[in-house]
mmCIF file with all atom_site columns, C-alpha atoms and ligand atoms in Angstrom:
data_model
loop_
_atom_site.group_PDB
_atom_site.id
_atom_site.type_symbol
_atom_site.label_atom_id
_atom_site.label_alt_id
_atom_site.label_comp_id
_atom_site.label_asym_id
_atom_site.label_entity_id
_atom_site.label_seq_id
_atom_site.pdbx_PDB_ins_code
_atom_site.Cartn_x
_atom_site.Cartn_y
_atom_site.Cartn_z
_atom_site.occupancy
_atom_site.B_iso_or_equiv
_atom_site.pdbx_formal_charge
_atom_site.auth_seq_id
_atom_site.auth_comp_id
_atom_site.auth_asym_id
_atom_site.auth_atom_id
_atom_site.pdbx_PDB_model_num
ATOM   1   C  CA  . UNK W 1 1   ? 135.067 66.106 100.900 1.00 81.00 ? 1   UNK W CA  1
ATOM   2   C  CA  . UNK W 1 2   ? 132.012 67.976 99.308  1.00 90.00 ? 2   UNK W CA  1
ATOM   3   C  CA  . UNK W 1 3   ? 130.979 71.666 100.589 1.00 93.00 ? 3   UNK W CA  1
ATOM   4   C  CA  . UNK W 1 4   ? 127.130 72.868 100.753 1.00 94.00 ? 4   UNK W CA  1
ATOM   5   C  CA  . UNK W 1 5   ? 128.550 74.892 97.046  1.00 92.00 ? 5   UNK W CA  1
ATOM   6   C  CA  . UNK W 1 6   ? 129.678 71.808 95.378  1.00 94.00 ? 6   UNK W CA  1
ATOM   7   C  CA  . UNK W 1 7   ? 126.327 70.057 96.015  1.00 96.00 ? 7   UNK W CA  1
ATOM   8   C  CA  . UNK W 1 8   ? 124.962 69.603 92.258  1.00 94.00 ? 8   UNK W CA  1
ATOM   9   C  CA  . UNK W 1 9   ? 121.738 68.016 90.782  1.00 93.00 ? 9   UNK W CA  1
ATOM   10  C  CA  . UNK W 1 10  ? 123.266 64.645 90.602  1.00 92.00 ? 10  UNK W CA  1
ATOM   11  C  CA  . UNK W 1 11  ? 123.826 64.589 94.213  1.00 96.00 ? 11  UNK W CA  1
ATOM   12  C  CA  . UNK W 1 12  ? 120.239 65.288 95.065  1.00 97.00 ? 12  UNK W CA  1
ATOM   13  C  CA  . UNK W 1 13  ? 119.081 62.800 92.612  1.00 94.00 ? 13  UNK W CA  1
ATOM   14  C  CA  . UNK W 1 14  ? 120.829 59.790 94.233  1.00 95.00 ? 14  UNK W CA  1
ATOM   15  C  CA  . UNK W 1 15  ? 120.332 61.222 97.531  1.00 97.00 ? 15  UNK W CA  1
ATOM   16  C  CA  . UNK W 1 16  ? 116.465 60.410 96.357  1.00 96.00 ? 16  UNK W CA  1
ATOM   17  C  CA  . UNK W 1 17  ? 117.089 57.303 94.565  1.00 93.00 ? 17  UNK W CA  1
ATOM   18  C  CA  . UNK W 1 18  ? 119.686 55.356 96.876  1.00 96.00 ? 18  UNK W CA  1
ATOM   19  C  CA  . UNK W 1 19  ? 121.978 56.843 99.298  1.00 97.00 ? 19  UNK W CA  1
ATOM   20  C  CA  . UNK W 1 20  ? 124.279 54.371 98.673  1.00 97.00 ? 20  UNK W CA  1
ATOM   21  C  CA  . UNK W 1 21  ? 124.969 55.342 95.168  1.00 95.00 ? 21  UNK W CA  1
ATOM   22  C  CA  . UNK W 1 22  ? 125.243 58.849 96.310  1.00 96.00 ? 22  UNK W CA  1
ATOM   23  C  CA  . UNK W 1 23  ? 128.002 57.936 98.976  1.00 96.00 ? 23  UNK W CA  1
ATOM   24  C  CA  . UNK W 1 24  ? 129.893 55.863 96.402  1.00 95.00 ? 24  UNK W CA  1
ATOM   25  C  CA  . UNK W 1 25  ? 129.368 58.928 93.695  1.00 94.00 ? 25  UNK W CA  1
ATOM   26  C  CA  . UNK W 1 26  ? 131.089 61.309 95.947  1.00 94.00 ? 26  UNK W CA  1
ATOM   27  C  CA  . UNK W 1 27  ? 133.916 59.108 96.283  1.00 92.00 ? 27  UNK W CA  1
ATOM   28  C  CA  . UNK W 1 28  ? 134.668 58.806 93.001  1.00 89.00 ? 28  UNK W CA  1
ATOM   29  C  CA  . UNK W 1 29  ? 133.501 55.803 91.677  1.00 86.00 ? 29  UNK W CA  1
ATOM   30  C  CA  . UNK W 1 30  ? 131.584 56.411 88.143  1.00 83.00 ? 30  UNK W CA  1
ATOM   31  C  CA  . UNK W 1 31  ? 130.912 53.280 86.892  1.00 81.00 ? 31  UNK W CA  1
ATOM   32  C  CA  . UNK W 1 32  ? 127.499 55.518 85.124  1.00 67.00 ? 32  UNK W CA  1
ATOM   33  C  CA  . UNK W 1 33  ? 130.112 56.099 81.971  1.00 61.00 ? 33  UNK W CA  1
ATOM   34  C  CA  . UNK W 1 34  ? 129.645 52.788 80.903  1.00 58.00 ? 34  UNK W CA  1
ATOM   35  C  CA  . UNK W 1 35  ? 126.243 52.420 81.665  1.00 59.00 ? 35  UNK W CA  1
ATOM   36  C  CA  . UNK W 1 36  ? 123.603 51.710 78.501  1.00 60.00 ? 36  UNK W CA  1
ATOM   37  C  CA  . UNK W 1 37  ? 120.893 53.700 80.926  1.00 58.00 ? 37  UNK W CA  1
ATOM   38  C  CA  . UNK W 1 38  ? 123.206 56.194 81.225  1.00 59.00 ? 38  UNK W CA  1
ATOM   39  C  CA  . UNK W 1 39  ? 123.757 56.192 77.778  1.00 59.00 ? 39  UNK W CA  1
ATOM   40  C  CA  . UNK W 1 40  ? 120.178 56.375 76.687  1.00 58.00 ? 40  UNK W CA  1
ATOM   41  C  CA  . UNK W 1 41  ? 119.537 58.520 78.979  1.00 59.00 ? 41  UNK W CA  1
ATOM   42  C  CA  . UNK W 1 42  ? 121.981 61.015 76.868  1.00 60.00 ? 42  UNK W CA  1
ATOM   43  C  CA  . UNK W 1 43  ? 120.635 59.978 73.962  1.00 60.00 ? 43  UNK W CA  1
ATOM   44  C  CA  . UNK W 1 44  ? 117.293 61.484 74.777  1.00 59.00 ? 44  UNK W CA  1
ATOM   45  C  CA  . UNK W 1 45  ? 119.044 64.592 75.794  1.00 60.00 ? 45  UNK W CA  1
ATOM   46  C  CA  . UNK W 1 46  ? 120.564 64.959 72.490  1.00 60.00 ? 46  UNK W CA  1
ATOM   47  C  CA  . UNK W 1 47  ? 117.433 64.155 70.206  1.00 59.00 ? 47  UNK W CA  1
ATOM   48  C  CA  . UNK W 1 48  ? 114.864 65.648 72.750  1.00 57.00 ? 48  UNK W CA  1
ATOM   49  C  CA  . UNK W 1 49  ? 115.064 69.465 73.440  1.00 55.00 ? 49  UNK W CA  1
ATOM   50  C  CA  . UNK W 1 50  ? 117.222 70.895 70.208  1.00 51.00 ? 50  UNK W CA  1
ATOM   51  C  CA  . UNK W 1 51  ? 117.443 74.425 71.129  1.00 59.00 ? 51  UNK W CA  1
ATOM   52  C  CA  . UNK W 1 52  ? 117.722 74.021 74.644  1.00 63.00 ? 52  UNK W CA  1
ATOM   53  C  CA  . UNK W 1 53  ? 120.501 76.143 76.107  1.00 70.00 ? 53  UNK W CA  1
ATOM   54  C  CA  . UNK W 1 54  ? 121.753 75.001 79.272  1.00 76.00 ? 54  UNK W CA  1
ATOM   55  C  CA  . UNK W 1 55  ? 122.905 76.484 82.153  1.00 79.00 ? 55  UNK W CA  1
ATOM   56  C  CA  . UNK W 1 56  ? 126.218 76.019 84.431  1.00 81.00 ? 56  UNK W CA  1
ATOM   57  C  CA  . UNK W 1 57  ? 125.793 76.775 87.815  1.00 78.00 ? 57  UNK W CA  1
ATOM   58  C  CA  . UNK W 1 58  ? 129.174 75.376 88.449  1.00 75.00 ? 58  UNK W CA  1
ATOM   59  C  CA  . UNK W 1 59  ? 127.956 72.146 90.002  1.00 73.00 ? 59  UNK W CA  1
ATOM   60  C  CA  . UNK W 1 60  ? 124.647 72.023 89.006  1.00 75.00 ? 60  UNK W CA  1
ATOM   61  C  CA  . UNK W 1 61  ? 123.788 72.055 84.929  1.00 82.00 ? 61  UNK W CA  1
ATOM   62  C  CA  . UNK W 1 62  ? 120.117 73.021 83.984  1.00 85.00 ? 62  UNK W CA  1
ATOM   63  C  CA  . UNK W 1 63  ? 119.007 71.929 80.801  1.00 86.00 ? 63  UNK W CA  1
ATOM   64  C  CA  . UNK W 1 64  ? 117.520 74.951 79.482  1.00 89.00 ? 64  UNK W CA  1
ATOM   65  C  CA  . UNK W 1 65  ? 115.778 78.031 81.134  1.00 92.00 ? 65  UNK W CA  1
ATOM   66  C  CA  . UNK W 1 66  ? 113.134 80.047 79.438  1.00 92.00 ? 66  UNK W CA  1
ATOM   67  C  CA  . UNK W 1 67  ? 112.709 83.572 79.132  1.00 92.00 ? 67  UNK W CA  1
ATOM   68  C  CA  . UNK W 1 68  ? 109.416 83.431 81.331  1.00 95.00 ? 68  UNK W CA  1
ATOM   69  C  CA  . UNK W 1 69  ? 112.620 82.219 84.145  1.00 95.00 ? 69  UNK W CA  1
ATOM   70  C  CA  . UNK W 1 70  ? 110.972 78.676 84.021  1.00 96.00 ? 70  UNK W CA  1
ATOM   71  C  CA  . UNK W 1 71  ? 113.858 75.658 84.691  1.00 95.00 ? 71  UNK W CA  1
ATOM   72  C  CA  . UNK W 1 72  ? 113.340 72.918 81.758  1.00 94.00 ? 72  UNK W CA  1
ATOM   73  C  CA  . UNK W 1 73  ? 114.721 69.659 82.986  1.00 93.00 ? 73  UNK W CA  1
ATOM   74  C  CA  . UNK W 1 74  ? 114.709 66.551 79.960  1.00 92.00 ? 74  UNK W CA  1
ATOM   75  C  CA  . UNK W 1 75  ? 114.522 62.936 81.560  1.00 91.00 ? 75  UNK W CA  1
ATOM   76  C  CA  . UNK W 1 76  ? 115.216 59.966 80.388  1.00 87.00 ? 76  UNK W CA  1
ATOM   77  C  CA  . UNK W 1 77  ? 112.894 57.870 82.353  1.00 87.00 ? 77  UNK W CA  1
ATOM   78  C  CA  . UNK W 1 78  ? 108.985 57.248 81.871  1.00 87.00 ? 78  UNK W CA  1
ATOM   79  C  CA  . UNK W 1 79  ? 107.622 58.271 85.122  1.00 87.00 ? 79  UNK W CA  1
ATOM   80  C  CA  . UNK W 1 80  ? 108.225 61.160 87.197  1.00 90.00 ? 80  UNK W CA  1
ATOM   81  C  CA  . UNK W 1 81  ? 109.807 60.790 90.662  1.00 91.00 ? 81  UNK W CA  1
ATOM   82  C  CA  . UNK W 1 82  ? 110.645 62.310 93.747  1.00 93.00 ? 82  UNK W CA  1
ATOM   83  C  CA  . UNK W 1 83  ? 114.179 62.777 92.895  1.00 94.00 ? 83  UNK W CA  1
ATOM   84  C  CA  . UNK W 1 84  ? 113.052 64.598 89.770  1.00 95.00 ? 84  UNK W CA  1
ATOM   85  C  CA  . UNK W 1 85  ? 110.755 67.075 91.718  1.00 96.00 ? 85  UNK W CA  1
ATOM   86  C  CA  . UNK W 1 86  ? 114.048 67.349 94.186  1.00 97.00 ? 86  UNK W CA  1
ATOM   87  C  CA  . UNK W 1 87  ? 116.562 68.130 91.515  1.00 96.00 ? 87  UNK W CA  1
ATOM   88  C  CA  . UNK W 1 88  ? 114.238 70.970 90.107  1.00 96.00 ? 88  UNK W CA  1
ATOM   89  C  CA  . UNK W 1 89  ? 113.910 72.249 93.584  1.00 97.00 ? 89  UNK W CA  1
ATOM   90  C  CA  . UNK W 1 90  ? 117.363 72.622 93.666  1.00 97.00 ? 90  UNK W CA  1
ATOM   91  C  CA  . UNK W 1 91  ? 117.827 74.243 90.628  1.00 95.00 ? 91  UNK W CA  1
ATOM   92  C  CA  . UNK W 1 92  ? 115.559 76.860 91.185  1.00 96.00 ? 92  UNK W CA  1
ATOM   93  C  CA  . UNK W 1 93  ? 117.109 77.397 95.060  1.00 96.00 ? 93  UNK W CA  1
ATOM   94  C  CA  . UNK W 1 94  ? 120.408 77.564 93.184  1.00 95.00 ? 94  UNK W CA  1
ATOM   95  C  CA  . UNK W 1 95  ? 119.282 80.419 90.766  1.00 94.00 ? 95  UNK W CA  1
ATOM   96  C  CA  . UNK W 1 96  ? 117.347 82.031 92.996  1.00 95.00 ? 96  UNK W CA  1
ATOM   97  C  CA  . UNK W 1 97  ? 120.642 82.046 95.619  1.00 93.00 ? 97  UNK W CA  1
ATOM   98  C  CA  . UNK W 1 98  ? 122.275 84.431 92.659  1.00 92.00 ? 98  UNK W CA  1
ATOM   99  C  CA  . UNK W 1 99  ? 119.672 86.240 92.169  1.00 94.00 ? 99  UNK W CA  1
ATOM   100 C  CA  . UNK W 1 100 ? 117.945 84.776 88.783  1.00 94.00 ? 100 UNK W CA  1
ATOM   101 C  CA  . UNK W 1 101 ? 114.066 85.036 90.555  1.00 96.00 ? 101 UNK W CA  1
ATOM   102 C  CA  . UNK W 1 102 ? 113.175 81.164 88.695  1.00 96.00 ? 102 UNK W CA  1
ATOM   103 C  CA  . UNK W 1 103 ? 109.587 80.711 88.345  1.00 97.00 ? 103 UNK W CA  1
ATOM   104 C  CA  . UNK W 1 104 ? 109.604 77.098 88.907  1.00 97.00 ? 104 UNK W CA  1
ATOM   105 C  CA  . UNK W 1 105 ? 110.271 74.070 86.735  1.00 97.00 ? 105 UNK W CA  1
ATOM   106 C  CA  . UNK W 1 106 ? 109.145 71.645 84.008  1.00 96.00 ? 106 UNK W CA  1
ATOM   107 C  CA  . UNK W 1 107 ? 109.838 68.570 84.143  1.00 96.00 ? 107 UNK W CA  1
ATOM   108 C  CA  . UNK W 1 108 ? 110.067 66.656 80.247  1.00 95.00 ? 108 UNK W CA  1
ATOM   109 C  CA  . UNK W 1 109 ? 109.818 63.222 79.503  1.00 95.00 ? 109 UNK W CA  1
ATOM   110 C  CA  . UNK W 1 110 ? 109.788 62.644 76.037  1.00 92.00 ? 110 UNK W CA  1
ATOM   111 C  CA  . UNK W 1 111 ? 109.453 58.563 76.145  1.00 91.00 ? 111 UNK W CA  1
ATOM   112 C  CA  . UNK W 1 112 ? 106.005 58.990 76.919  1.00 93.00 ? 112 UNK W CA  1
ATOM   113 C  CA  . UNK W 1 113 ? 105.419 62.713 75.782  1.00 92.00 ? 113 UNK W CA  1
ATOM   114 C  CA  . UNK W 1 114 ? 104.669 63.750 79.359  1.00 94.00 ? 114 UNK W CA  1
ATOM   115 C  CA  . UNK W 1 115 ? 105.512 66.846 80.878  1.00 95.00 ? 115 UNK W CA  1
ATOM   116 C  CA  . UNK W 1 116 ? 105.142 68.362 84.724  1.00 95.00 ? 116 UNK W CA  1
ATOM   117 C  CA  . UNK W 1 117 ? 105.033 71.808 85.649  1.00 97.00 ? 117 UNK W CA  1
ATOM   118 C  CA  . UNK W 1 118 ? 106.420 72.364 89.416  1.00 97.00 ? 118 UNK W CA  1
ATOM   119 C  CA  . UNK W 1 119 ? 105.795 76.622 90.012  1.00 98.00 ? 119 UNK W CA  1
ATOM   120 C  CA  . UNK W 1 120 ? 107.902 77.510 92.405  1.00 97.00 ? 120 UNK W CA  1
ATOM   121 C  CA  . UNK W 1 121 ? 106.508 77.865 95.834  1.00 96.00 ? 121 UNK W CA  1
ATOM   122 C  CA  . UNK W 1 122 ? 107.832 78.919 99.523  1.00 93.00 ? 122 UNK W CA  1
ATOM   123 C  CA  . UNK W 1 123 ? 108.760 75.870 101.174 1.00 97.00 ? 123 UNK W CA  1
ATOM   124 C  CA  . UNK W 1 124 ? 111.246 75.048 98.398  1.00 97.00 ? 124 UNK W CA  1
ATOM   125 C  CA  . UNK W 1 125 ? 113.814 76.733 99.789  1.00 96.00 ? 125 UNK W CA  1
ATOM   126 C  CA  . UNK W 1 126 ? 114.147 74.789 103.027 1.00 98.00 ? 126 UNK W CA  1
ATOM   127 C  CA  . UNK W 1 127 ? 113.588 71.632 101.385 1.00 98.00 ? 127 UNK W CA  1
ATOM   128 C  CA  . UNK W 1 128 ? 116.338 72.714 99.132  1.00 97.00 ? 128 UNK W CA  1
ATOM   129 C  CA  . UNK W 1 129 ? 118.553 73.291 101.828 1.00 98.00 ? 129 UNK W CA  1
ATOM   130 C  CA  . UNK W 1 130 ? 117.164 70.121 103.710 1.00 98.00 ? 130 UNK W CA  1
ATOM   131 C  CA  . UNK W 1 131 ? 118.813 68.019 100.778 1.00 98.00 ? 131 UNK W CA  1
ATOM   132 C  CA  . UNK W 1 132 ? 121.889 69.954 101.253 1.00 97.00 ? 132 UNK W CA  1
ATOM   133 C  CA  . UNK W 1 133 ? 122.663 69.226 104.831 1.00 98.00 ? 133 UNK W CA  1
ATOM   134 C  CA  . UNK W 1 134 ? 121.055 65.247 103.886 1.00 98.00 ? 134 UNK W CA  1
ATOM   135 C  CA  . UNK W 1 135 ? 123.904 64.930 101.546 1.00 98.00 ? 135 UNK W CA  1
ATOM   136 C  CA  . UNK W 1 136 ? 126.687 66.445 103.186 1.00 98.00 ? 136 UNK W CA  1
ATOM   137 C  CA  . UNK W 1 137 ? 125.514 63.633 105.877 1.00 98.00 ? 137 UNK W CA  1
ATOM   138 C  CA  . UNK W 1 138 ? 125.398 61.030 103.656 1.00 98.00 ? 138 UNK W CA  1
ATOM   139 C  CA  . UNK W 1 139 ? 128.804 61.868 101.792 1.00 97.00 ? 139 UNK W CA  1
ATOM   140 C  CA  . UNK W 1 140 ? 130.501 62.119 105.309 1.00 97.00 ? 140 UNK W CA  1
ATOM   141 C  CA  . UNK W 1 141 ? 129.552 58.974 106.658 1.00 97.00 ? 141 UNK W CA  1
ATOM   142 C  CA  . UNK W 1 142 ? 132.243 56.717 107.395 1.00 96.00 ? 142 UNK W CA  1
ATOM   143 C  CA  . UNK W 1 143 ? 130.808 53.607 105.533 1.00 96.00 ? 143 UNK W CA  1
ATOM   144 C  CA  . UNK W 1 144 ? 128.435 53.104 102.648 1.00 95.00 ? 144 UNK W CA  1
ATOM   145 C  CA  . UNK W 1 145 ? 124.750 53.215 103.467 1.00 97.00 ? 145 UNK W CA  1
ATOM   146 C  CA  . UNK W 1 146 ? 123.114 49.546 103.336 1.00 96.00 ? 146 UNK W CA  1
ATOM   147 C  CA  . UNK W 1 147 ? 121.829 48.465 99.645  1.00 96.00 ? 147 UNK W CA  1
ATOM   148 C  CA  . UNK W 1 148 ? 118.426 48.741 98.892  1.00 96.00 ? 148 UNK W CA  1
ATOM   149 C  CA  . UNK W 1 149 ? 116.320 45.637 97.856  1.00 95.00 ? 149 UNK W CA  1
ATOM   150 C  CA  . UNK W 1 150 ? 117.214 44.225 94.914  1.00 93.00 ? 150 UNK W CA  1
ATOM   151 C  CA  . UNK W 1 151 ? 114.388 44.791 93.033  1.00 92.00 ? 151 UNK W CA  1
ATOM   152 C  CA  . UNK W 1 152 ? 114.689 48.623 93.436  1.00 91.00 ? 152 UNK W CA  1
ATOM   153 C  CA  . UNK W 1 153 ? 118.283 48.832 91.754  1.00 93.00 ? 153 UNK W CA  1
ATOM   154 C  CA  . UNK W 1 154 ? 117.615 47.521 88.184  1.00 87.00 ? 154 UNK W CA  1
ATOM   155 C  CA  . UNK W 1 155 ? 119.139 49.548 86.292  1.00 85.00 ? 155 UNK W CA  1
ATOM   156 C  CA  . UNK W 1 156 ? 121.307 50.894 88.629  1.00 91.00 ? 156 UNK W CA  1
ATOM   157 C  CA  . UNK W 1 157 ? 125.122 51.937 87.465  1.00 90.00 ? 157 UNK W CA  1
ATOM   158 C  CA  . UNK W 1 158 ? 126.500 50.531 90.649  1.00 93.00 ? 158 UNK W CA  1
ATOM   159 C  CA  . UNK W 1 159 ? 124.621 46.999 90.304  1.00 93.00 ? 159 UNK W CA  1
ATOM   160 C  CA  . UNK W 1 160 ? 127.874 45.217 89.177  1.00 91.00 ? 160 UNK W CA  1
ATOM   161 C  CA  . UNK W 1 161 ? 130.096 46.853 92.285  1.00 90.00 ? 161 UNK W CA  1
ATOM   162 C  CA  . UNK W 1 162 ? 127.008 46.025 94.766  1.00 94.00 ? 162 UNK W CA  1
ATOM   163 C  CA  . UNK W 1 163 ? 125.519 42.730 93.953  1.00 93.00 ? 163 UNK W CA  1
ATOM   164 C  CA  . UNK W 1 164 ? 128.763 40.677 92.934  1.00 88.00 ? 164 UNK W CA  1
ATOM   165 C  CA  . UNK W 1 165 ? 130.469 40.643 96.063  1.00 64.00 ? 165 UNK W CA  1
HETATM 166 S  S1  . LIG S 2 .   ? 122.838 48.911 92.992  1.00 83.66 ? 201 LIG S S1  1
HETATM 167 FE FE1 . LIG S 2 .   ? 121.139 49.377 94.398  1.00 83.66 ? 201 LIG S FE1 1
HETATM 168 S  S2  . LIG S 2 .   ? 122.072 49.577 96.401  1.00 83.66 ? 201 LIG S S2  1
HETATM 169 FE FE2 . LIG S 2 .   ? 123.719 49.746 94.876  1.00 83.66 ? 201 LIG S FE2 1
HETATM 170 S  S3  . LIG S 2 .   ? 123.936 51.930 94.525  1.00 83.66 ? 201 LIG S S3  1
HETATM 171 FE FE3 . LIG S 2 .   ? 122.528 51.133 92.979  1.00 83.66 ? 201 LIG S FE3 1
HETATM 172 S  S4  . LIG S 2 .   ? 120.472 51.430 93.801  1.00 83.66 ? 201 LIG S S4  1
HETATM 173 FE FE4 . LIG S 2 .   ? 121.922 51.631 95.494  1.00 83.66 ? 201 LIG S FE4 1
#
C-alpha cells in the first residue's frame, strides 16, 4: 500500500476527478496506456511546451519550473478544473517540503490558448496535506468507491472495466 511520500500528482488528480479511478489506479490497474485521451493528452505535452524541463520529485513529475520558482503544468484538456488547481497545490507543497520556496503555479492549456496563474498562498499547505490523508483513505478502503454518473466518466480510462459489467 501507498505511504504519504509515494503520493504523486496523478493521485491527487483522480482523487478530484473520481475516487474510484484513484482506488483502482493504486491497485494497479492502468488501462490509461491504451487510452486515445491519454494519448492526446501526451501528444500535447510533446508539441506544447518545447523547452520545458521537468522535474522528478520521485512520485510527482512537474512539467517545467521557471527560474522566477513558478511550477508550469501543460494540460491536455480545455477547461481548467479543480483537480488541476489540486495537482499544482501539490507540487508546490512538494517543493516547498525540500526546500525549493515555489512561487506558485501556471496552469497551460494550449487547446484553447488559455493559461491560469495560481501564486502560492498559505492555506495550500494544509489543503495539500488534506489530499494526502484523502488518498491514503481512499487507496485503503477495502472496496472500490461507487461509480459516478455516467455522464461524468466520458472519457474516462476505466469506462470499459466500469460500465461493462
Ligand atoms: S469510468 Fe467513471 S466511475 Fe469508473 S473510474 Fe472512470 S470516472 Fe470513475
Amino acid at each position: 500500500m501507498i505511504t504519504n511520500g509515494d503520493v504523486g500528482g496523478v493521485h491527487i488528480k483522480y482523487l478530484h476527478h473520481c475516487r474510484r479511478q484513484l482506488w483502482l489506479y493504486a491497485r494497479g490497474l492502468r488501462p490509461e496506456a491504451l487510452s486515445t485521451t491519454v494519448q492526446l493528452g501526451e501528444a500535447v505535452h510533446a508539441t506544447s511546451y518545447r523547452r520545458a524541463s521537468p522535474i522528478d520529485l520521485g512520485s510527482a513529475r512537474l512539467d517545467d519550473l521557471d527560474g522566477e520558482l513558478w511550477v508550469h503544468e501543460i494540460k491536455s484538456s480545455s477547461r481548467p478544473s479543480s483537480a488541476d488547481e489540486a495537482q499544482a497545490i501539490h507540487y508546490c507543497y512538494r517543493l516547498r517540503k525540500v526546500g525549493v520556496q515555489a512561487q506558485g503555479a501556471v496552469l497551460h492549456y494550449p487547446k484553447t490558448r488559455r493559461t491560469r496563474r495560481l501564486p502560492y498562498a498559505e492555506e495550500w499547505d494544509q489543503r495539500a496535506q488534506d489530499d494526502i490523508a484523502a488518498v491514503l483513505d481512499t487507496v485503503a478502503a477495502p472496496t472500490a468507491p461507487e461509480r459516478l454518473r455516467r455522464s461524468a466518466c466520458r472519457g474516462c480510462s476505466y469506462y470499459d472495466y466500469c460500465w461493462s459489467l
